[in-house]
Amino acid sequence: EVQLVQSGAEVKKPGATVKISCTFSGSSFTDYYIHWVHQAPGKGLEWMGRVDPEDGETVFAENFQDRVSLTADASIDTAYMELSSLRSEDTATYYCATDFRYGDYGLDYWGQGTLVIVSS
Amino acid sequence: DIQMTQSPPSLSASVGDRVTITCRASQDISTFLAWYQQKPGKAPNLLIYAASTLQSGVPSRFSGSGSGTDFTLTISGLQPEDFATYYCHKYNRAPWAFGQGTKVEIK
């Protein structure tokens, strides 16, 4: 079964950059797109964007396209989300999730989430 | 961009109740609609995809219906483990979007 394991919690100062990893196992990495989802404390889910591990193609939500970089390294089955120019409003849990390339199943597997705290 | 409007934002129900949550898309999304359950401190869990297909391992008391712009998640016979927040999610094309969530609480 597919498993996604994310890197640990981060504490960053305003203006800094954070990079979170999402390591995939249990199937073929390139059979899936990797999505990233933002959840502020006590708030709902917000889609950030998606990366295709096969060719690196990305699609972003408008709210995040200026400060987010999504990449994937198929040689080590790992996707990354980098968020720059951090501000207090970026304090949130960030999830990676898979979307099967050959079907329309929604987001079927999720990482455990990575908490990012932005504080001076 | 397509907006997803979920209602109600919260509801109180008792064990054994039938619960219905609705989700409306601002444009036709066919059946590219999923439902997720999220418990505090945990990642969301896929319940239903393609509007009405139950994900493997999900109890049959969960069901989904709808197409186009109007969708429904029904829990028939609420169980203690079902108290959680539920989200709809449209995935026909980018940008993907979630509803605001419905928190199901114990009455």
Coordinates of C-alpha atoms in Angstrom, one line a residue:
Chain A
E1 CA 0.0 0.0 0.0
V2 CA 1.1 3.5 -0.7
Q3 CA 2.6 5.4 2.2
L4 CA 3.7 9.1 2.4
V5 CA 6.0 10.1 5.2
Q6 CA 6.7 13.8 5.7
S7 CA 9.5 15.6 7.4
G8 CA 9.2 16.9 10.9
A9 CA 7.8 20.1 12.3
E10 CA 9.6 23.4 11.6
V11 CA 9.9 26.7 13.5
K12 CA 10.9 29.6 11.2
K13 CA 11.3 33.4 11.5
P14 CA 9.3 35.8 9.3
G15 CA 11.0 36.2 5.9
A16 CA 12.7 32.8 6.0
T17 CA 12.1 29.8 3.7
V18 CA 10.9 26.3 4.7
K19 CA 11.3 23.2 2.7
I20 CA 9.2 20.1 3.5
S21 CA 9.8 16.6 2.1
C22 CA 7.3 13.9 1.4
T23 CA 8.7 10.4 0.8
F24 CA 6.6 7.9 -1.2
S25 CA 6.7 4.1 -0.9
G26 CA 4.5 1.1 -1.8
S27 CA 4.0 1.6 -5.5
S28 CA 5.5 3.4 -8.5
F29 CA 6.1 7.1 -7.7
T30 CA 5.6 8.3 -11.2
D31 CA 2.1 6.7 -11.4
Y32 CA 0.9 9.5 -9.1
Y33 CA 0.8 13.2 -9.0
I34 CA 1.7 14.8 -5.6
H35 CA -0.5 17.5 -4.3
W36 CA 0.0 19.8 -1.3
V37 CA -2.7 21.1 1.0
H38 CA -2.6 23.8 3.6
Q39 CA -4.5 23.9 6.8
A40 CA -4.2 26.8 9.2
P41 CA -4.9 26.1 12.9
G42 CA -8.6 25.4 13.4
K43 CA -9.4 26.1 9.8
G44 CA -10.3 24.2 6.6
L45 CA -8.3 22.5 3.9
E46 CA -6.8 24.7 1.1
W47 CA -5.3 23.2 -2.1
M48 CA -1.9 24.7 -2.9
G49 CA -0.7 22.9 -6.0
R50 CA 0.4 19.8 -7.7
V51 CA 3.7 18.4 -9.1
D52 CA 4.1 15.6 -11.7
P53 CA 7.1 13.5 -10.6
E54 CA 7.5 12.2 -14.2
D55 CA 8.4 15.6 -15.7
G56 CA 8.3 18.1 -12.9
E57 CA 5.3 20.0 -14.3
T58 CA 3.5 22.1 -11.7
V59 CA 0.1 23.7 -11.3
F60 CA -0.6 26.2 -8.5
A61 CA -3.5 27.8 -6.7
E62 CA -3.5 31.5 -7.2
N63 CA -3.0 32.2 -3.5
F64 CA 0.3 30.3 -3.5
Q65 CA 1.8 30.6 -6.9
D66 CA 4.1 33.5 -6.1
R67 CA 5.9 32.0 -3.0
V68 CA 5.6 28.2 -3.5
S69 CA 8.0 25.9 -5.3
L70 CA 7.0 22.2 -5.8
T71 CA 9.5 19.7 -7.0
A72 CA 10.0 15.9 -7.1
D73 CA 13.0 13.7 -7.3
A74 CA 11.9 10.4 -8.9
S75 CA 15.3 8.8 -8.1
I76 CA 14.5 8.8 -4.4
D77 CA 10.7 8.9 -4.6
T78 CA 10.4 12.2 -2.8
A79 CA 8.5 15.3 -3.4
Y80 CA 9.3 18.7 -1.8
M81 CA 7.3 21.9 -1.0
E82 CA 9.3 25.1 -0.5
L83 CA 7.5 28.2 0.8
S84 CA 9.5 31.4 0.8
S85 CA 9.1 34.9 2.5
L86 CA 7.3 33.3 5.4
R87 CA 4.8 35.4 7.4
S88 CA 2.8 34.6 10.5
E89 CA -0.2 33.7 8.4
D90 CA 1.8 30.7 7.0
T91 CA 1.7 29.0 10.4
A92 CA -0.2 25.8 9.4
T93 CA 0.0 22.1 8.9
Y94 CA 1.0 21.2 5.4
Y95 CA -0.1 17.8 3.9
C96 CA 1.1 16.0 0.8
A97 CA -1.3 13.7 -0.9
T98 CA -1.4 11.4 -4.0
D99 CA -3.6 11.5 -7.0
F100 CA -3.4 8.4 -9.3
R101 CA -2.4 9.4 -12.8
Y102 CA -4.6 6.7 -14.5
G103 CA -7.8 7.2 -12.7
D104 CA -10.1 9.9 -11.1
Y105 CA -10.1 8.9 -7.4
G106 CA -9.4 12.2 -5.7
L107 CA -6.6 12.3 -3.1
D108 CA -6.4 8.7 -2.0
Y109 CA -3.3 8.7 0.2
W110 CA -2.1 11.4 2.6
G111 CA 1.1 12.2 4.5
Q112 CA 0.8 12.7 8.3
G113 CA 1.2 16.4 7.9
T114 CA 4.1 18.8 8.8
L115 CA 3.4 21.7 11.2
V116 CA 5.2 24.9 10.3
I117 CA 5.3 27.7 12.9
V118 CA 6.3 31.2 11.8
S119 CA 7.3 33.3 14.8
S120 CA 9.8 36.0 15.6
Chain B
D1 CA -12.5 29.5 -10.6
I2 CA -15.1 27.1 -9.3
Q3 CA -16.2 27.6 -5.7
M4 CA -17.5 24.9 -3.5
T5 CA -20.1 25.7 -0.9
Q6 CA -20.7 23.2 1.8
S7 CA -23.6 23.2 4.3
P8 CA -24.2 23.2 7.2
P9 CA -20.9 24.4 8.7
S10 CA -21.7 22.3 11.8
L11 CA -24.4 20.0 13.1
S12 CA -25.2 18.1 16.3
A13 CA -26.5 14.6 16.0
S14 CA -26.9 11.5 18.1
V15 CA -25.6 8.0 17.7
G16 CA -27.9 6.2 15.2
D17 CA -29.1 9.3 13.5
R18 CA -29.1 9.8 9.7
V19 CA -26.9 12.8 8.7
T20 CA -26.8 14.6 5.4
I21 CA -24.2 17.1 4.3
T22 CA -24.5 19.0 1.1
C23 CA -22.0 20.5 -1.3
R24 CA -22.7 22.8 -4.2
A25 CA -20.3 23.7 -7.0
S26 CA -20.5 27.1 -8.7
Q27 CA -20.2 25.3 -12.1
D28 CA -20.8 21.9 -13.5
I29 CA -18.1 19.5 -12.3
S30 CA -19.8 16.3 -13.6
T31 CA -19.0 13.7 -10.9
F32 CA -15.4 14.8 -10.1
L33 CA -16.3 15.2 -6.4
A34 CA -14.8 13.5 -3.4
W35 CA -15.6 13.5 0.3
Y36 CA -13.1 13.3 3.2
Q37 CA -13.3 12.7 6.9
Q38 CA -10.8 14.4 9.2
K39 CA -10.4 13.9 12.9
P40 CA -8.5 16.3 15.2
G41 CA -4.7 16.1 14.7
K42 CA -5.0 13.6 11.8
A43 CA -4.7 13.8 8.1
P44 CA -8.0 13.7 6.0
N45 CA -9.2 10.3 4.9
L46 CA -10.9 9.6 1.6
L47 CA -14.4 8.3 2.0
I48 CA -16.0 8.7 -1.4
Y49 CA -14.8 9.6 -4.9
A50 CA -16.5 10.1 -8.2
A51 CA -19.4 11.5 -6.2
S52 CA -20.8 8.1 -5.2
T53 CA -18.0 5.4 -5.2
L54 CA -17.1 4.2 -1.7
Q55 CA -13.4 4.0 -1.1
S56 CA -12.1 0.5 -0.2
G57 CA -12.4 -0.1 3.6
V58 CA -15.0 2.6 4.2
P59 CA -18.1 1.4 6.0
S60 CA -21.2 1.1 3.9
R61 CA -23.2 3.5 6.2
F62 CA -21.4 6.3 4.2
S63 CA -22.9 7.1 0.8
G64 CA -22.6 9.9 -1.7
S65 CA -24.8 11.1 -4.5
G66 CA -25.2 13.9 -7.0
S67 CA -23.7 15.2 -10.3
G68 CA -23.2 18.5 -12.0
T69 CA -23.4 21.1 -9.2
D70 CA -25.3 19.5 -6.3
F71 CA -23.9 16.7 -4.1
T72 CA -24.7 14.9 -0.9
L73 CA -22.9 12.9 1.7
T74 CA -25.1 10.7 3.9
I75 CA -24.2 8.8 7.0
S76 CA -26.9 6.3 7.8
G77 CA -26.7 5.3 11.4
L78 CA -24.1 7.6 12.9
Q79 CA -21.5 5.8 15.0
P80 CA -19.3 7.3 17.8
E81 CA -16.2 7.2 15.5
D82 CA -18.0 9.3 12.9
F83 CA -17.8 12.5 14.9
A84 CA -15.4 14.5 12.8
T85 CA -15.2 17.2 10.2
Y86 CA -16.2 16.4 6.6
Y87 CA -15.0 18.1 3.5
C88 CA -16.1 17.9 -0.1
H89 CA -13.5 18.4 -2.8
K90 CA -13.8 19.0 -6.6
Y91 CA -11.1 17.7 -8.8
N92 CA -12.2 18.1 -12.4
R93 CA -9.4 20.5 -13.3
A94 CA -7.1 23.0 -11.6
P95 CA -7.5 24.8 -9.4
W96 CA -8.8 22.0 -7.2
A97 CA -10.9 23.2 -4.3
F98 CA -12.4 22.1 -1.0
G99 CA -15.6 23.0 0.7
Q100 CA -15.4 24.9 4.0
G101 CA -16.1 21.7 6.0
T102 CA -18.9 20.4 8.2
K103 CA -18.2 19.6 11.8
V104 CA -20.4 16.7 13.1
E105 CA -20.7 17.0 16.9
I106 CA -22.3 14.8 19.5
K107 CA -25.8 16.1 20.6

